[in-house]
Amino acid sequence: MKNLTLIIPAKREAESLPRVLQEVKNLDCEIIVILESSDIETIESIKDFNRHIVYQSNKGYGDALIQGINSAQTEYVCIFNADGSFDPKYLNNMLDLCKNQDLVFASRYLKDGGSDDDTIITKIGNYFFTTLGNLLFSLKLSDILFTYILGKTKSFKLLNLKSNDFRLCAEIPISAKKMNFTYMNISCYERKRIAGKKKVNEFRDGFKILIYMIKRFLRIT
Ligand SMILES: Nc1nc2c(ncn2[C@@H]2O[C@H](COP(=O)(O)OP(=O)(O)OP(=O)(O)O)[C@@H](O)[C@H]2O)c(=O)[nH]1
Ligand SMILES: [Mg+2]
């Protein structure tokens, strides 16, 4: 996996991030952690790991991912959460499949997939946004908001991503479809967040994503 970089966005993840870095320590790939320079606790928590850290110049989940992707030097990148919910056992297969695709999306809602982290609200939300994405943009995805995505770095950069917040989860597949990228879903089991609090607010971020999708459909953004 020498040709892969894990892009790990982290915000107030002092309890989870060290355990995630420990778990991926022996993988033969690059790792870039993106966080805010003011997040002293998280920075302190990983000082022994000697990892490439990018301090984001702005704020937000999308901003962190865009900066991570732009910093990657390898042929492939994979978005990888700092909360322990992404199981690295899928990386090899995703990397293999990506040889013939621009992007590979992990999905919790295919056969053999699942989640220990979903709540009834996130499950309904995901189903709603996935159905909407498939209807408005003919995406053929089964889990639009999961954002465990491995792709060719060149393709990710061509997407010219702009969303600085969780709207990025919808921007990636919508822009990939508009650019006629090749992509596929693979089944994945999401683990529980190790510790700490999730940063997504289902209602505030869900509303932003809804408005974003409508605007993309109407071509006003
Ligand atoms: N650098 C940075 N990382 C962020 C920011 N917001 C969220 N993250 C990280 O992005 C990852 C995903 O955030 P979570 O809060 O777990 O949200 P999620 O996994 O999309 O949603 P849930 O499944 O509901 O937990 C985690 O590693 C967070 O620490 C941010 O503003 N800046
Ligand atoms: Mg999470």
Short mmCIF file of C-alpha atoms and ligand atoms in Angstrom, two decimals:
data_model
loop_
_atom_site.label_atom_id
_atom_site.label_comp_id
_atom_site.label_asym_id
_atom_site.label_seq_id
_atom_site.Cartn_x
_atom_site.Cartn_y
_atom_site.Cartn_z
CA MET A 1 0.00 0.00 0.00
CA LYS A 2 2.96 2.30 -0.54
CA ASN A 3 0.93 4.19 -3.13
CA LEU A 4 -1.81 5.12 -0.62
CA THR A 5 -2.22 8.05 1.80
CA LEU A 6 -4.78 7.97 4.58
CA ILE A 7 -6.30 11.42 5.00
CA ILE A 8 -7.37 11.65 8.65
CA PRO A 9 -9.42 14.72 9.64
CA ALA A 10 -9.50 15.16 13.40
CA LYS A 11 -11.25 17.60 15.66
CA ARG A 12 -11.13 17.14 19.43
CA GLU A 13 -10.23 13.45 19.06
CA ALA A 14 -7.59 13.16 21.82
CA GLU A 15 -9.06 9.87 23.03
CA SER A 16 -9.75 8.20 19.69
CA LEU A 17 -7.01 9.39 17.33
CA PRO A 18 -4.05 7.76 19.18
CA ARG A 19 -5.89 4.44 19.05
CA VAL A 20 -6.63 4.86 15.36
CA LEU A 21 -2.97 5.68 14.64
CA GLN A 22 -1.92 2.68 16.71
CA GLU A 23 -4.20 0.43 14.69
CA VAL A 24 -2.85 1.62 11.31
CA LYS A 25 0.76 1.86 12.52
CA ASN A 26 1.96 -1.20 10.64
CA LEU A 27 0.22 -0.45 7.37
CA ASP A 28 2.70 0.34 4.66
CA CYS A 29 1.04 3.61 3.62
CA GLU A 30 1.39 7.35 4.16
CA ILE A 31 -0.74 9.09 6.77
CA ILE A 32 -1.69 12.75 6.96
CA VAL A 33 -3.59 14.06 9.99
CA ILE A 34 -5.39 17.36 9.47
CA LEU A 35 -6.38 19.41 12.47
CA GLU A 36 -6.62 22.94 13.82
CA SER A 37 -3.47 24.35 15.42
CA SER A 38 -5.60 25.40 18.40
CA ASP A 39 -6.58 21.77 19.10
CA ILE A 40 -3.70 21.35 21.58
CA GLU A 41 -5.15 18.29 23.32
CA THR A 42 -5.40 16.27 20.11
CA ILE A 43 -1.95 17.40 18.96
CA GLU A 44 -0.47 16.37 22.35
CA SER A 45 -2.24 13.02 22.21
CA ILE A 46 -0.36 11.93 19.07
CA LYS A 47 3.07 13.45 19.67
CA ASP A 48 4.69 10.01 20.00
CA PHE A 49 3.48 8.87 16.60
CA ASN A 50 5.64 11.25 14.60
CA ARG A 51 3.04 11.60 11.85
CA HIS A 52 2.70 14.17 9.08
CA ILE A 53 0.36 16.83 10.49
CA VAL A 54 -1.27 19.52 8.36
CA TYR A 55 -2.70 22.44 10.31
CA GLN A 56 -5.79 23.63 8.52
CA SER A 57 -5.81 27.32 7.68
CA ASN A 58 -9.59 27.55 7.95
CA LYS A 59 -12.19 25.58 9.86
CA GLY A 60 -14.46 22.67 9.02
CA TYR A 61 -14.54 19.02 8.03
CA GLY A 62 -14.58 19.73 4.28
CA ASP A 63 -11.75 22.24 4.60
CA ALA A 64 -9.66 19.61 6.42
CA LEU A 65 -10.26 16.99 3.73
CA ILE A 66 -9.51 19.38 0.86
CA GLN A 67 -6.23 20.36 2.51
CA GLY A 68 -5.36 16.72 3.14
CA ILE A 69 -6.05 15.72 -0.46
CA ASN A 70 -3.99 18.66 -1.74
CA SER A 71 -1.06 17.61 0.48
CA ALA A 72 -1.01 13.97 -0.67
CA GLN A 73 1.82 12.81 -2.92
CA THR A 74 0.75 9.22 -3.53
CA GLU A 75 -1.31 7.83 -6.41
CA TYR A 76 -4.27 7.00 -4.15
CA VAL A 77 -5.85 8.62 -1.10
CA CYS A 78 -8.46 7.36 1.33
CA ILE A 79 -10.61 9.46 3.65
CA PHE A 80 -10.24 7.85 7.07
CA ASN A 81 -12.01 9.08 10.22
CA ALA A 82 -10.19 9.71 13.50
CA ASP A 83 -12.98 8.26 15.61
CA GLY A 84 -12.23 4.55 15.11
CA SER A 85 -15.42 3.88 13.15
CA PHE A 86 -13.58 3.00 9.93
CA ASP A 87 -12.12 -0.50 9.91
CA PRO A 88 -8.79 -0.55 8.03
CA LYS A 89 -9.34 -4.18 7.00
CA TYR A 90 -11.21 -2.93 3.90
CA LEU A 91 -8.33 -0.82 2.56
CA ASN A 92 -6.53 -3.55 0.62
CA ASN A 93 -9.64 -4.56 -1.27
CA MET A 94 -10.69 -0.94 -1.91
CA LEU A 95 -7.22 -0.18 -3.26
CA ASP A 96 -7.35 -3.21 -5.51
CA LEU A 97 -10.77 -2.30 -6.88
CA CYS A 98 -9.74 1.31 -7.41
CA LYS A 99 -7.17 0.28 -10.03
CA ASN A 100 -10.12 0.23 -12.48
CA GLN A 101 -12.15 3.09 -10.96
CA ASP A 102 -11.78 6.72 -10.03
CA LEU A 103 -13.43 6.24 -6.63
CA VAL A 104 -14.54 3.37 -4.39
CA PHE A 105 -17.26 4.13 -1.82
CA ALA A 106 -17.66 1.92 1.24
CA SER A 107 -21.31 1.30 2.11
CA ARG A 108 -23.00 0.14 5.29
CA TYR A 109 -26.20 -0.77 3.51
CA LEU A 110 -25.09 -3.45 1.07
CA LYS A 111 -25.34 -7.15 1.89
CA ASP A 112 -22.98 -8.03 4.80
CA GLY A 113 -22.59 -4.34 5.66
CA GLY A 114 -23.87 -2.69 8.79
CA SER A 115 -23.12 -0.25 11.57
CA ASP A 116 -22.68 -0.15 15.33
CA ASP A 117 -22.58 3.65 15.16
CA ASP A 118 -25.83 4.45 13.37
CA THR A 119 -28.72 5.92 15.30
CA ILE A 120 -32.27 5.76 14.04
CA ILE A 121 -31.92 9.41 12.95
CA THR A 122 -28.66 8.93 11.01
CA LYS A 123 -30.07 5.78 9.42
CA ILE A 124 -33.21 7.55 8.21
CA GLY A 125 -31.13 10.59 7.17
CA ASN A 126 -28.74 8.48 5.14
CA TYR A 127 -31.56 6.61 3.46
CA PHE A 128 -33.26 9.91 2.61
CA PHE A 129 -30.12 11.57 1.21
CA THR A 130 -29.03 8.46 -0.67
CA THR A 131 -32.46 8.14 -2.30
CA LEU A 132 -32.48 11.86 -3.11
CA GLY A 133 -28.97 11.67 -4.59
CA ASN A 134 -29.90 8.67 -6.70
CA LEU A 135 -33.09 10.36 -7.92
CA LEU A 136 -31.69 13.82 -8.65
CA PHE A 137 -28.26 12.81 -9.94
CA SER A 138 -28.65 9.11 -10.92
CA LEU A 139 -25.82 8.24 -8.55
CA LYS A 140 -26.48 4.51 -7.97
CA LEU A 141 -24.99 4.73 -4.48
CA SER A 142 -26.28 2.94 -1.38
CA ASP A 143 -24.75 5.11 1.37
CA ILE A 144 -24.09 8.66 0.23
CA LEU A 145 -22.99 10.19 3.55
CA PHE A 146 -20.62 7.54 4.93
CA THR A 147 -17.59 9.10 3.21
CA TYR A 148 -15.24 6.14 3.64
CA ILE A 149 -13.95 6.75 0.11
CA LEU A 150 -10.74 5.61 -1.53
CA GLY A 151 -9.84 7.17 -4.85
CA LYS A 152 -7.18 8.15 -7.29
CA THR A 153 -5.55 11.33 -5.99
CA LYS A 154 -5.61 12.81 -9.48
CA SER A 155 -9.37 12.24 -9.70
CA PHE A 156 -10.01 13.72 -6.26
CA LYS A 157 -8.03 16.81 -7.26
CA LEU A 158 -9.96 17.13 -10.54
CA LEU A 159 -13.18 17.38 -8.52
CA ASN A 160 -12.01 20.82 -7.42
CA LEU A 161 -13.90 20.46 -4.14
CA LYS A 162 -15.20 23.61 -2.46
CA SER A 163 -17.39 22.71 0.55
CA ASN A 164 -15.67 23.50 3.82
CA ASP A 165 -18.17 21.62 5.99
CA PHE A 166 -20.10 18.33 5.91
CA ARG A 167 -21.64 19.28 2.56
CA LEU A 168 -18.46 17.79 1.15
CA CYS A 169 -19.98 14.32 1.72
CA ALA A 170 -22.56 15.13 -0.98
CA GLU A 171 -20.25 17.22 -3.15
CA ILE A 172 -17.86 14.32 -3.81
CA PRO A 173 -20.36 11.90 -5.42
CA ILE A 174 -22.36 14.61 -7.19
CA SER A 175 -19.26 16.17 -8.76
CA ALA A 176 -17.84 12.74 -9.58
CA LYS A 177 -21.03 11.87 -11.46
CA LYS A 178 -21.03 15.22 -13.31
CA MET A 179 -17.47 14.50 -14.42
CA ASN A 180 -18.41 11.01 -15.58
CA PHE A 181 -15.99 9.39 -13.17
CA THR A 182 -16.15 5.64 -12.70
CA TYR A 183 -17.00 4.51 -9.18
CA MET A 184 -18.43 1.61 -7.24
CA ASN A 185 -19.74 0.65 -3.77
CA ILE A 186 -18.35 -2.08 -1.58
CA SER A 187 -19.90 -3.49 1.54
CA CYS A 188 -18.47 -2.39 4.88
CA TYR A 189 -19.25 -2.70 8.58
CA GLU A 190 -18.95 0.55 10.55
CA ARG A 191 -17.65 0.25 14.10
CA LYS A 192 -18.67 2.37 17.06
CA ARG A 193 -16.83 5.65 17.64
CA ILE A 194 -14.12 4.84 20.23
CA ALA A 195 -14.67 7.87 22.44
CA GLY A 196 -15.43 11.57 22.32
CA LYS A 197 -18.35 13.27 20.64
CA LYS A 198 -19.36 13.25 17.02
CA LYS A 199 -19.12 16.59 15.26
CA VAL A 200 -22.03 16.16 12.89
CA ASN A 201 -25.28 17.75 13.97
CA GLU A 202 -27.92 15.70 12.18
CA PHE A 203 -30.37 18.57 11.81
CA ARG A 204 -28.09 21.54 11.14
CA ASP A 205 -25.75 19.63 8.82
CA GLY A 206 -28.60 17.63 7.30
CA PHE A 207 -30.37 20.85 6.39
CA LYS A 208 -27.21 22.30 4.83
CA ILE A 209 -26.74 19.14 2.78
CA LEU A 210 -30.37 19.22 1.62
CA ILE A 211 -30.08 22.85 0.44
CA TYR A 212 -26.76 22.03 -1.22
CA MET A 213 -28.26 19.10 -3.16
CA ILE A 214 -31.23 21.16 -4.31
CA LYS A 215 -28.91 23.97 -5.45
CA ARG A 216 -26.71 21.51 -7.35
CA PHE A 217 -29.81 20.06 -9.00
CA LEU A 218 -30.99 23.53 -10.02
CA ARG A 219 -27.42 24.39 -11.05
CA ILE A 220 -27.30 27.48 -8.87
CA THR A 221 -24.08 26.46 -7.12
N1 LIG B 1 -9.83 18.77 11.09
C1 LIG B 1 -11.15 18.64 11.30
N2 LIG B 1 -11.70 17.42 11.47
C2 LIG B 1 -13.04 17.34 11.66
C3 LIG B 1 -13.88 18.49 11.71
N3 LIG B 1 -15.15 18.08 11.92
C4 LIG B 1 -15.11 16.72 12.02
N4 LIG B 1 -13.84 16.29 11.87
C5 LIG B 1 -13.37 14.88 11.89
O1 LIG B 1 -14.03 14.22 10.84
C6 LIG B 1 -14.32 12.88 11.19
C7 LIG B 1 -15.82 12.62 11.04
O2 LIG B 1 -16.52 13.34 12.02
P1 LIG B 1 -17.61 12.66 12.97
O3 LIG B 1 -17.97 13.65 14.00
O4 LIG B 1 -17.16 11.33 13.46
O5 LIG B 1 -18.80 12.53 11.99
P2 LIG B 1 -19.24 11.35 11.07
O6 LIG B 1 -18.41 10.13 11.29
O7 LIG B 1 -19.33 11.89 9.68
O8 LIG B 1 -20.69 11.14 11.56
P3 LIG B 1 -21.19 10.14 12.68
O9 LIG B 1 -21.24 8.81 12.03
O10 LIG B 1 -22.52 10.66 13.01
O11 LIG B 1 -20.19 10.15 13.80
C8 LIG B 1 -13.79 12.68 12.60
O12 LIG B 1 -12.49 12.15 12.53
C9 LIG B 1 -13.76 14.12 13.14
O13 LIG B 1 -12.80 14.31 14.15
C10 LIG B 1 -13.24 19.78 11.54
O14 LIG B 1 -13.89 20.82 11.58
N5 LIG B 1 -11.89 19.80 11.34
MG MG B 2 -18.06 9.27 13.10
#
